[in-house]
Amino acid sequence: MSVFLYFILPVVGGYALSSVYLLRNPHVLHRKKRAAFYCTHISHRGGGGEKIESTMEAFTHAVEQGTQMLEMDCHLTRDGHVVVSHDENLLRQTGHDADISSLNLQDLPLYKESLEVTFYEGRYSSGADRKFALLEDVFRKFPEMPVSVEIKENNHQLIEKVSDLVRRYNREEITVWASVKSGILEECRRTNGSMPYSFSGSRGVLVLLLFYSGLLPFVPLGESLLQFYLPRIINRTYIPEEGILRNKLVISLLEKVTMRKSLFKHLSARGIQVHLFVCNKDDDIKAAFEVGATGVMSDYPTLLSSYLCRNPRPRAATTEENPGAL
């Protein structure tokens, strides 16, 4: 007991105090990342609640409404074109049970005339444009707009082509690699390490473990963005297919564990932007910002712009270099 009191207890106490101090003052160990962009308004699938998701019409509308980032997913057609689409299989979006990779660009069907909004059950969007967009067309039309590109499949040719387009249009500082799967994100970074990248699912879990163990302030982080669900939308506007996520107790626990303002504040202080999604109602947008999100992702860019007009957010400096963690 005496050994514990005289040696171990002071060490543990010193560690705890150091961890708390550095959590609140990360600049002591880490230089703050300075990205070429800082986004509070992010349009999920280009704002798929107001126009057909991921179409040029949706992206154009979102930009007109003042969005600061377009979020999208990409797939590769059989003849090698990078198209913007959330799903690889086209059944939900078009009614045709076929994979994008099995079709040439000219053979892709049109989107349905009316498409249900994934994150707002019972709501539908429509528009004049029902064609699948090319990633190159997005880059060409919006050369200065930050874009988050999620890669869902470990397809080296797809990743190479996305990287080539990013380089061709000189967008390496404003185009973000995103993927839930660590292996895919690692392949993306190997292909083009000059682009900023978000946390994968497993890296997000690791950050939580580091946070609760007190180690997070001591660990360098290469990511520039954390993109995560706002748990309170689950079973409200978003009805998940996974049975476990329909359990209110599970969602309540998920919210308590992940929505930690001190964690988000620490990441933000290190220059890591925190984007919570998909917020399609005013009270969810408010909840996301109140818990510490630096940006909100929505299917309704007009709604989000209206909220931000009524509740302006402070803008962080974005002009300094992006040196990464020491």
mmCIF file of C-alpha atoms in Angstrom:
data_model
loop_
_atom_site.group_PDB
_atom_site.id
_atom_site.type_symbol
_atom_site.label_atom_id
_atom_site.label_comp_id
_atom_site.label_asym_id
_atom_site.label_seq_id
_atom_site.Cartn_x
_atom_site.Cartn_y
_atom_site.Cartn_z
ATOM 1 C CA MET A 1 0.000 0.000 0.000
ATOM 2 C CA SER A 2 2.800 2.423 0.878
ATOM 3 C CA VAL A 3 4.540 1.771 -2.455
ATOM 4 C CA PHE A 4 1.292 2.518 -4.265
ATOM 5 C CA LEU A 5 0.740 5.736 -2.353
ATOM 6 C CA TYR A 6 4.275 7.059 -2.731
ATOM 7 C CA PHE A 7 5.071 6.055 -6.296
ATOM 8 C CA ILE A 8 2.150 4.856 -8.388
ATOM 9 C CA LEU A 9 -0.489 7.325 -7.224
ATOM 10 C CA PRO A 10 1.631 10.404 -8.061
ATOM 11 C CA VAL A 11 2.457 8.963 -11.479
ATOM 12 C CA VAL A 12 -1.207 8.290 -12.245
ATOM 13 C CA GLY A 13 -2.200 11.682 -10.929
ATOM 14 C CA GLY A 14 0.484 13.422 -12.953
ATOM 15 C CA TYR A 15 -0.586 11.559 -16.092
ATOM 16 C CA ALA A 16 -4.230 12.495 -15.550
ATOM 17 C CA LEU A 17 -3.421 16.157 -14.972
ATOM 18 C CA SER A 18 -1.113 16.273 -18.013
ATOM 19 C CA SER A 19 -3.752 14.617 -20.183
ATOM 20 C CA VAL A 20 -6.461 17.075 -19.144
ATOM 21 C CA TYR A 21 -4.160 20.048 -19.643
ATOM 22 C CA LEU A 22 -3.014 18.916 -23.088
ATOM 23 C CA LEU A 23 -6.558 18.036 -24.125
ATOM 24 C CA ARG A 24 -7.453 21.668 -23.550
ATOM 25 C CA ASN A 25 -4.156 23.024 -24.911
ATOM 26 C CA PRO A 26 -3.111 20.768 -27.802
ATOM 27 C CA HIS A 27 -0.873 23.489 -29.296
ATOM 28 C CA VAL A 28 1.749 22.572 -26.660
ATOM 29 C CA LEU A 29 2.532 19.349 -28.554
ATOM 30 C CA HIS A 30 0.938 19.805 -31.971
ATOM 31 C CA ARG A 31 0.954 22.474 -34.646
ATOM 32 C CA LYS A 32 -2.532 23.331 -35.781
ATOM 33 C CA LYS A 33 -3.392 22.061 -39.241
ATOM 34 C CA ARG A 34 -4.389 24.793 -41.654
ATOM 35 C CA ALA A 35 -6.426 23.446 -44.538
ATOM 36 C CA ALA A 36 -7.110 25.380 -47.720
ATOM 37 C CA PHE A 37 -10.801 25.290 -46.805
ATOM 38 C CA TYR A 38 -13.038 25.589 -43.760
ATOM 39 C CA CYS A 39 -16.624 24.429 -44.235
ATOM 40 C CA THR A 40 -19.668 24.864 -42.031
ATOM 41 C CA HIS A 41 -22.145 24.126 -44.841
ATOM 42 C CA ILE A 42 -21.746 20.737 -46.546
ATOM 43 C CA SER A 43 -24.221 19.369 -49.091
ATOM 44 C CA HIS A 44 -24.752 15.616 -48.720
ATOM 45 C CA ARG A 45 -24.869 13.990 -52.167
ATOM 46 C CA GLY A 46 -25.050 17.519 -53.499
ATOM 47 C CA GLY A 47 -28.218 18.285 -51.568
ATOM 48 C CA GLY A 48 -30.314 15.266 -52.502
ATOM 49 C CA GLY A 49 -33.383 16.497 -50.656
ATOM 50 C CA GLU A 50 -34.001 19.432 -52.993
ATOM 51 C CA LYS A 51 -32.892 17.958 -56.323
ATOM 52 C CA ILE A 52 -32.160 14.414 -57.503
ATOM 53 C CA GLU A 53 -29.091 13.365 -55.541
ATOM 54 C CA SER A 54 -25.615 13.584 -57.100
ATOM 55 C CA THR A 55 -26.737 15.191 -60.363
ATOM 56 C CA MET A 56 -25.203 18.317 -61.869
ATOM 57 C CA GLU A 57 -28.493 20.067 -61.173
ATOM 58 C CA ALA A 58 -28.188 19.177 -57.471
ATOM 59 C CA PHE A 59 -24.573 20.353 -57.269
ATOM 60 C CA THR A 60 -25.377 23.594 -59.093
ATOM 61 C CA HIS A 61 -28.356 24.272 -56.838
ATOM 62 C CA ALA A 62 -26.299 23.614 -53.692
ATOM 63 C CA VAL A 63 -23.579 26.012 -54.830
ATOM 64 C CA GLU A 64 -26.193 28.648 -55.605
ATOM 65 C CA GLN A 65 -27.544 28.245 -52.068
ATOM 66 C CA GLY A 66 -24.103 28.948 -50.609
ATOM 67 C CA THR A 67 -22.742 25.514 -49.798
ATOM 68 C CA GLN A 68 -19.048 25.381 -48.927
ATOM 69 C CA MET A 69 -18.427 21.713 -49.725
ATOM 70 C CA LEU A 70 -19.975 19.057 -51.945
ATOM 71 C CA GLU A 71 -20.027 15.505 -50.587
ATOM 72 C CA MET A 72 -20.238 12.631 -53.056
ATOM 73 C CA ASP A 73 -19.370 9.001 -53.807
ATOM 74 C CA CYS A 74 -17.755 7.726 -56.996
ATOM 75 C CA HIS A 75 -17.783 4.531 -59.043
ATOM 76 C CA LEU A 76 -16.230 3.387 -62.309
ATOM 77 C CA THR A 77 -18.146 2.388 -65.420
ATOM 78 C CA ARG A 78 -17.113 -0.577 -67.562
ATOM 79 C CA ASP A 79 -15.553 1.784 -70.109
ATOM 80 C CA GLY A 80 -13.529 3.615 -67.458
ATOM 81 C CA HIS A 81 -15.508 6.764 -66.630
ATOM 82 C CA VAL A 82 -15.669 8.040 -63.028
ATOM 83 C CA VAL A 83 -19.324 8.715 -62.289
ATOM 84 C CA VAL A 84 -20.840 10.241 -59.176
ATOM 85 C CA SER A 85 -23.238 7.844 -57.492
ATOM 86 C CA HIS A 86 -23.838 6.738 -53.940
ATOM 87 C CA ASP A 87 -24.665 3.156 -54.910
ATOM 88 C CA GLU A 88 -22.741 0.767 -57.120
ATOM 89 C CA ASN A 89 -25.973 -1.126 -57.782
ATOM 90 C CA LEU A 90 -28.572 1.010 -59.531
ATOM 91 C CA LEU A 91 -31.784 -0.576 -58.253
ATOM 92 C CA ARG A 92 -32.618 2.032 -55.587
ATOM 93 C CA GLN A 93 -31.793 5.008 -57.751
ATOM 94 C CA THR A 94 -33.103 3.881 -61.147
ATOM 95 C CA GLY A 95 -35.207 0.760 -60.698
ATOM 96 C CA HIS A 96 -32.721 -1.228 -62.796
ATOM 97 C CA ASP A 97 -30.905 -4.067 -61.030
ATOM 98 C CA ALA A 98 -27.473 -3.570 -62.578
ATOM 99 C CA ASP A 99 -24.044 -2.501 -61.343
ATOM 100 C CA ILE A 100 -22.334 0.622 -62.651
ATOM 101 C CA SER A 101 -19.187 -1.418 -63.285
ATOM 102 C CA SER A 102 -21.106 -3.684 -65.670
ATOM 103 C CA LEU A 103 -22.317 -0.823 -67.891
ATOM 104 C CA ASN A 104 -20.744 1.650 -70.277
ATOM 105 C CA LEU A 105 -21.370 5.310 -69.595
ATOM 106 C CA GLN A 106 -23.838 5.692 -72.464
ATOM 107 C CA ASP A 107 -25.874 2.743 -71.155
ATOM 108 C CA LEU A 108 -26.458 4.082 -67.640
ATOM 109 C CA PRO A 109 -30.214 4.466 -67.039
ATOM 110 C CA LEU A 110 -31.765 7.690 -65.783
ATOM 111 C CA TYR A 111 -32.570 8.297 -62.145
ATOM 112 C CA LYS A 112 -36.176 7.736 -61.113
ATOM 113 C CA GLU A 113 -38.438 10.747 -61.610
ATOM 114 C CA SER A 114 -38.977 10.863 -57.838
ATOM 115 C CA LEU A 115 -36.374 9.520 -55.410
ATOM 116 C CA GLU A 116 -36.826 8.970 -51.689
ATOM 117 C CA VAL A 117 -34.384 10.889 -49.498
ATOM 118 C CA THR A 118 -32.372 8.261 -47.616
ATOM 119 C CA PHE A 119 -31.966 10.384 -44.501
ATOM 120 C CA TYR A 120 -35.512 11.716 -44.411
ATOM 121 C CA GLU A 121 -37.916 8.804 -44.664
ATOM 122 C CA GLY A 122 -41.106 9.607 -46.516
ATOM 123 C CA ARG A 123 -39.637 12.650 -48.270
ATOM 124 C CA TYR A 124 -38.891 12.614 -51.999
ATOM 125 C CA SER A 125 -36.901 14.782 -54.355
ATOM 126 C CA SER A 126 -37.254 15.414 -58.065
ATOM 127 C CA GLY A 127 -35.688 17.550 -60.740
ATOM 128 C CA ALA A 128 -35.223 18.191 -64.417
ATOM 129 C CA ASP A 129 -31.815 16.504 -64.445
ATOM 130 C CA ARG A 130 -31.875 12.718 -64.061
ATOM 131 C CA LYS A 131 -28.499 11.896 -65.620
ATOM 132 C CA PHE A 132 -25.537 10.511 -63.684
ATOM 133 C CA ALA A 133 -22.827 13.131 -63.359
ATOM 134 C CA LEU A 134 -19.178 12.662 -64.233
ATOM 135 C CA LEU A 135 -16.672 13.626 -61.548
ATOM 136 C CA GLU A 136 -14.736 15.520 -64.216
ATOM 137 C CA ASP A 137 -17.793 17.639 -64.974
ATOM 138 C CA VAL A 138 -18.068 18.560 -61.281
ATOM 139 C CA PHE A 139 -14.391 19.548 -61.153
ATOM 140 C CA ARG A 140 -14.678 21.508 -64.383
ATOM 141 C CA LYS A 141 -17.779 23.469 -63.354
ATOM 142 C CA PHE A 142 -16.759 24.146 -59.743
ATOM 143 C CA PRO A 143 -12.967 24.546 -59.821
ATOM 144 C CA GLU A 144 -12.704 26.213 -56.409
ATOM 145 C CA MET A 145 -15.359 24.252 -54.531
ATOM 146 C CA PRO A 146 -14.062 21.811 -51.878
ATOM 147 C CA VAL A 147 -15.236 18.272 -52.546
ATOM 148 C CA SER A 148 -15.279 15.181 -50.315
ATOM 149 C CA VAL A 149 -14.990 12.047 -52.459
ATOM 150 C CA GLU A 150 -15.916 8.785 -50.742
ATOM 151 C CA ILE A 151 -14.510 5.588 -52.220
ATOM 152 C CA LYS A 152 -16.562 2.550 -51.249
ATOM 153 C CA GLU A 153 -14.725 -0.218 -53.120
ATOM 154 C CA ASN A 154 -11.047 -1.151 -53.213
ATOM 155 C CA ASN A 155 -10.721 -0.575 -56.932
ATOM 156 C CA HIS A 156 -7.224 0.606 -57.784
ATOM 157 C CA GLN A 157 -8.242 1.791 -61.261
ATOM 158 C CA LEU A 158 -11.023 3.947 -59.772
ATOM 159 C CA ILE A 159 -8.688 5.428 -57.162
ATOM 160 C CA GLU A 160 -6.035 6.130 -59.823
ATOM 161 C CA LYS A 161 -8.546 7.860 -62.091
ATOM 162 C CA VAL A 162 -9.923 10.012 -59.254
ATOM 163 C CA SER A 163 -6.367 10.995 -58.321
ATOM 164 C CA ASP A 164 -5.519 11.794 -61.951
ATOM 165 C CA LEU A 165 -8.581 14.052 -62.228
ATOM 166 C CA VAL A 166 -7.675 15.808 -58.999
ATOM 167 C CA ARG A 167 -4.168 16.489 -60.302
ATOM 168 C CA ARG A 168 -5.372 17.520 -63.769
ATOM 169 C CA TYR A 169 -7.678 20.146 -62.283
ATOM 170 C CA ASN A 170 -5.150 21.239 -59.638
ATOM 171 C CA ARG A 171 -7.446 20.362 -56.743
ATOM 172 C CA GLU A 172 -5.181 18.465 -54.362
ATOM 173 C CA GLU A 173 -5.644 20.940 -51.508
ATOM 174 C CA ILE A 174 -9.444 21.082 -51.756
ATOM 175 C CA THR A 175 -10.404 17.485 -52.551
ATOM 176 C CA VAL A 176 -10.715 15.072 -49.636
ATOM 177 C CA TRP A 177 -10.247 11.311 -49.647
ATOM 178 C CA ALA A 178 -13.008 9.625 -47.630
ATOM 179 C CA SER A 179 -13.823 5.988 -46.916
ATOM 180 C CA VAL A 180 -15.240 4.024 -44.019
ATOM 181 C CA LYS A 181 -12.764 1.214 -44.731
ATOM 182 C CA SER A 182 -9.172 1.695 -43.592
ATOM 183 C CA GLY A 183 -7.711 -0.495 -46.337
ATOM 184 C CA ILE A 184 -9.329 1.596 -49.058
ATOM 185 C CA LEU A 185 -8.234 4.857 -47.450
ATOM 186 C CA GLU A 186 -4.670 3.573 -47.200
ATOM 187 C CA GLU A 187 -4.733 2.751 -50.919
ATOM 188 C CA CYS A 188 -6.065 6.246 -51.637
ATOM 189 C CA ARG A 189 -3.244 7.810 -49.654
ATOM 190 C CA ARG A 190 -0.626 5.648 -51.352
ATOM 191 C CA THR A 191 -1.966 6.786 -54.721
ATOM 192 C CA ASN A 192 -2.085 10.471 -53.817
ATOM 193 C CA GLY A 193 -0.689 11.483 -50.462
ATOM 194 C CA SER A 194 -1.004 15.207 -51.178
ATOM 195 C CA MET A 195 -4.767 15.216 -50.637
ATOM 196 C CA PRO A 196 -6.295 15.713 -47.177
ATOM 197 C CA TYR A 197 -8.191 12.723 -45.851
ATOM 198 C CA SER A 198 -10.864 11.908 -43.296
ATOM 199 C CA PHE A 199 -10.989 9.314 -40.533
ATOM 200 C CA SER A 200 -11.920 5.783 -41.517
ATOM 201 C CA GLY A 201 -14.315 3.841 -39.297
ATOM 202 C CA SER A 202 -11.586 1.986 -37.397
ATOM 203 C CA ARG A 203 -9.517 5.144 -36.967
ATOM 204 C CA GLY A 204 -12.591 6.861 -35.550
ATOM 205 C CA VAL A 205 -12.974 4.085 -33.003
ATOM 206 C CA LEU A 206 -9.286 4.420 -32.152
ATOM 207 C CA VAL A 207 -9.720 8.143 -31.498
ATOM 208 C CA LEU A 208 -12.529 7.365 -29.058
ATOM 209 C CA LEU A 209 -10.364 4.811 -27.249
ATOM 210 C CA LEU A 210 -7.490 7.283 -27.069
ATOM 211 C CA PHE A 211 -9.852 9.975 -25.805
ATOM 212 C CA TYR A 212 -11.283 7.865 -22.984
ATOM 213 C CA SER A 213 -7.869 6.500 -21.987
ATOM 214 C CA GLY A 214 -6.414 10.000 -21.833
ATOM 215 C CA LEU A 215 -3.815 9.270 -24.533
ATOM 216 C CA LEU A 216 -5.333 11.342 -27.337
ATOM 217 C CA PRO A 217 -3.453 14.589 -26.552
ATOM 218 C CA PHE A 218 -0.127 12.755 -26.901
ATOM 219 C CA VAL A 219 -0.839 11.073 -30.274
ATOM 220 C CA PRO A 220 -0.233 12.738 -33.668
ATOM 221 C CA LEU A 221 -3.125 12.596 -36.146
ATOM 222 C CA GLY A 222 -2.765 12.854 -39.909
ATOM 223 C CA GLU A 223 -6.457 13.242 -40.731
ATOM 224 C CA SER A 224 -7.983 16.611 -41.590
ATOM 225 C CA LEU A 225 -11.684 15.744 -41.184
ATOM 226 C CA LEU A 226 -13.904 13.681 -38.926
ATOM 227 C CA GLN A 227 -17.244 12.885 -40.559
ATOM 228 C CA PHE A 228 -19.760 11.067 -38.376
ATOM 229 C CA TYR A 229 -23.475 10.480 -37.870
ATOM 230 C CA LEU A 230 -25.403 12.716 -35.520
ATOM 231 C CA PRO A 231 -26.929 9.798 -33.559
ATOM 232 C CA ARG A 232 -30.157 11.620 -32.701
ATOM 233 C CA ILE A 233 -31.317 11.417 -36.341
ATOM 234 C CA ILE A 234 -31.365 7.620 -36.208
ATOM 235 C CA ASN A 235 -34.919 6.265 -35.996
ATOM 236 C CA ARG A 236 -36.260 9.774 -36.539
ATOM 237 C CA THR A 237 -35.432 11.049 -40.012
ATOM 238 C CA TYR A 238 -33.165 8.099 -40.816
ATOM 239 C CA ILE A 239 -34.406 4.540 -40.373
ATOM 240 C CA PRO A 240 -31.430 2.144 -40.523
ATOM 241 C CA GLU A 241 -31.580 -1.341 -42.011
ATOM 242 C CA GLU A 242 -29.427 -2.783 -39.220
ATOM 243 C CA GLY A 243 -31.665 -4.128 -36.456
ATOM 244 C CA ILE A 244 -29.264 -3.225 -33.664
ATOM 245 C CA LEU A 245 -29.486 0.466 -34.608
ATOM 246 C CA ARG A 246 -33.259 0.387 -34.124
ATOM 247 C CA ASN A 247 -32.728 -0.229 -30.431
ATOM 248 C CA LYS A 248 -33.264 3.047 -28.541
ATOM 249 C CA LEU A 249 -30.880 1.986 -25.768
ATOM 250 C CA VAL A 250 -28.097 1.329 -28.278
ATOM 251 C CA ILE A 251 -28.592 4.726 -29.929
ATOM 252 C CA SER A 252 -28.691 6.467 -26.562
ATOM 253 C CA LEU A 253 -25.408 4.796 -25.584
ATOM 254 C CA LEU A 254 -23.871 5.628 -28.965
ATOM 255 C CA GLU A 255 -24.806 9.266 -28.514
ATOM 256 C CA LYS A 256 -23.378 9.470 -24.999
ATOM 257 C CA VAL A 257 -20.117 7.816 -26.032
ATOM 258 C CA THR A 258 -19.474 9.670 -29.293
ATOM 259 C CA MET A 259 -20.989 13.129 -28.905
ATOM 260 C CA ARG A 260 -18.357 14.565 -26.586
ATOM 261 C CA LYS A 261 -17.932 18.303 -26.852
ATOM 262 C CA SER A 262 -14.481 18.212 -25.254
ATOM 263 C CA LEU A 263 -13.350 15.702 -27.891
ATOM 264 C CA PHE A 264 -14.634 17.791 -30.791
ATOM 265 C CA LYS A 265 -13.167 20.946 -29.275
ATOM 266 C CA HIS A 266 -9.779 19.244 -28.985
ATOM 267 C CA LEU A 267 -9.859 18.051 -32.598
ATOM 268 C CA SER A 268 -10.945 21.475 -33.795
ATOM 269 C CA ALA A 269 -8.116 23.113 -31.850
ATOM 270 C CA ARG A 270 -5.730 20.825 -33.737
ATOM 271 C CA GLY A 271 -7.209 21.982 -37.041
ATOM 272 C CA ILE A 272 -9.294 18.864 -37.650
ATOM 273 C CA GLN A 273 -12.752 19.780 -38.882
ATOM 274 C CA VAL A 274 -15.717 17.877 -37.421
ATOM 275 C CA HIS A 275 -18.658 17.363 -39.787
ATOM 276 C CA LEU A 276 -21.825 15.729 -38.429
ATOM 277 C CA PHE A 277 -24.482 14.303 -40.733
ATOM 278 C CA VAL A 278 -27.135 14.084 -42.039
ATOM 279 C CA CYS A 279 -29.046 16.967 -40.451
ATOM 280 C CA ASN A 280 -32.295 17.679 -42.288
ATOM 281 C CA LYS A 281 -34.204 19.599 -39.606
ATOM 282 C CA ASP A 282 -33.436 22.837 -37.782
ATOM 283 C CA ASP A 283 -33.283 21.199 -34.367
ATOM 284 C CA ASP A 284 -30.778 18.602 -35.603
ATOM 285 C CA ILE A 285 -28.584 21.300 -37.151
ATOM 286 C CA LYS A 286 -28.702 23.177 -33.857
ATOM 287 C CA ALA A 287 -27.873 20.034 -31.869
ATOM 288 C CA ALA A 288 -24.870 19.295 -34.093
ATOM 289 C CA PHE A 289 -23.361 22.736 -33.627
ATOM 290 C CA GLU A 290 -24.108 22.748 -29.903
ATOM 291 C CA VAL A 291 -22.185 19.505 -29.384
ATOM 292 C CA GLY A 292 -19.139 20.998 -31.092
ATOM 293 C CA ALA A 293 -19.397 20.276 -34.829
ATOM 294 C CA THR A 294 -17.466 22.726 -36.974
ATOM 295 C CA GLY A 295 -19.661 21.857 -39.960
ATOM 296 C CA VAL A 296 -22.985 20.226 -40.738
ATOM 297 C CA MET A 297 -23.901 18.013 -43.676
ATOM 298 C CA SER A 298 -27.454 18.205 -44.979
ATOM 299 C CA ASP A 299 -29.623 16.998 -47.862
ATOM 300 C CA TYR A 300 -31.301 20.424 -47.801
ATOM 301 C CA PRO A 301 -28.810 23.194 -48.658
ATOM 302 C CA THR A 302 -31.515 25.863 -48.605
ATOM 303 C CA LEU A 303 -32.570 24.835 -45.093
ATOM 304 C CA LEU A 304 -28.984 24.828 -43.868
ATOM 305 C CA SER A 305 -28.246 28.203 -45.460
ATOM 306 C CA SER A 306 -31.340 29.657 -43.813
ATOM 307 C CA TYR A 307 -30.265 28.324 -40.417
ATOM 308 C CA LEU A 308 -26.730 29.690 -40.802
ATOM 309 C CA CYS A 309 -28.107 33.065 -41.904
ATOM 310 C CA ARG A 310 -30.130 33.229 -38.687
ATOM 311 C CA ASN A 311 -27.347 31.718 -36.583
ATOM 312 C CA PRO A 312 -23.978 32.757 -38.099
ATOM 313 C CA ARG A 313 -20.917 30.716 -37.170
ATOM 314 C CA PRO A 314 -17.420 32.086 -36.523
ATOM 315 C CA ARG A 315 -15.049 31.413 -39.408
ATOM 316 C CA ALA A 316 -11.626 29.941 -38.711
ATOM 317 C CA ALA A 317 -8.461 31.201 -40.356
ATOM 318 C CA THR A 318 -7.510 29.128 -43.392
ATOM 319 C CA THR A 319 -4.463 30.770 -44.911
ATOM 320 C CA GLU A 320 -1.615 29.321 -42.878
ATOM 321 C CA GLU A 321 0.355 26.302 -44.019
ATOM 322 C CA ASN A 322 -0.872 22.816 -43.164
ATOM 323 C CA PRO A 323 2.165 21.312 -41.438
ATOM 324 C CA GLY A 324 0.468 18.409 -39.684
ATOM 325 C CA ALA A 325 1.105 17.232 -36.156
ATOM 326 C CA LEU A 326 4.563 17.346 -34.672
#
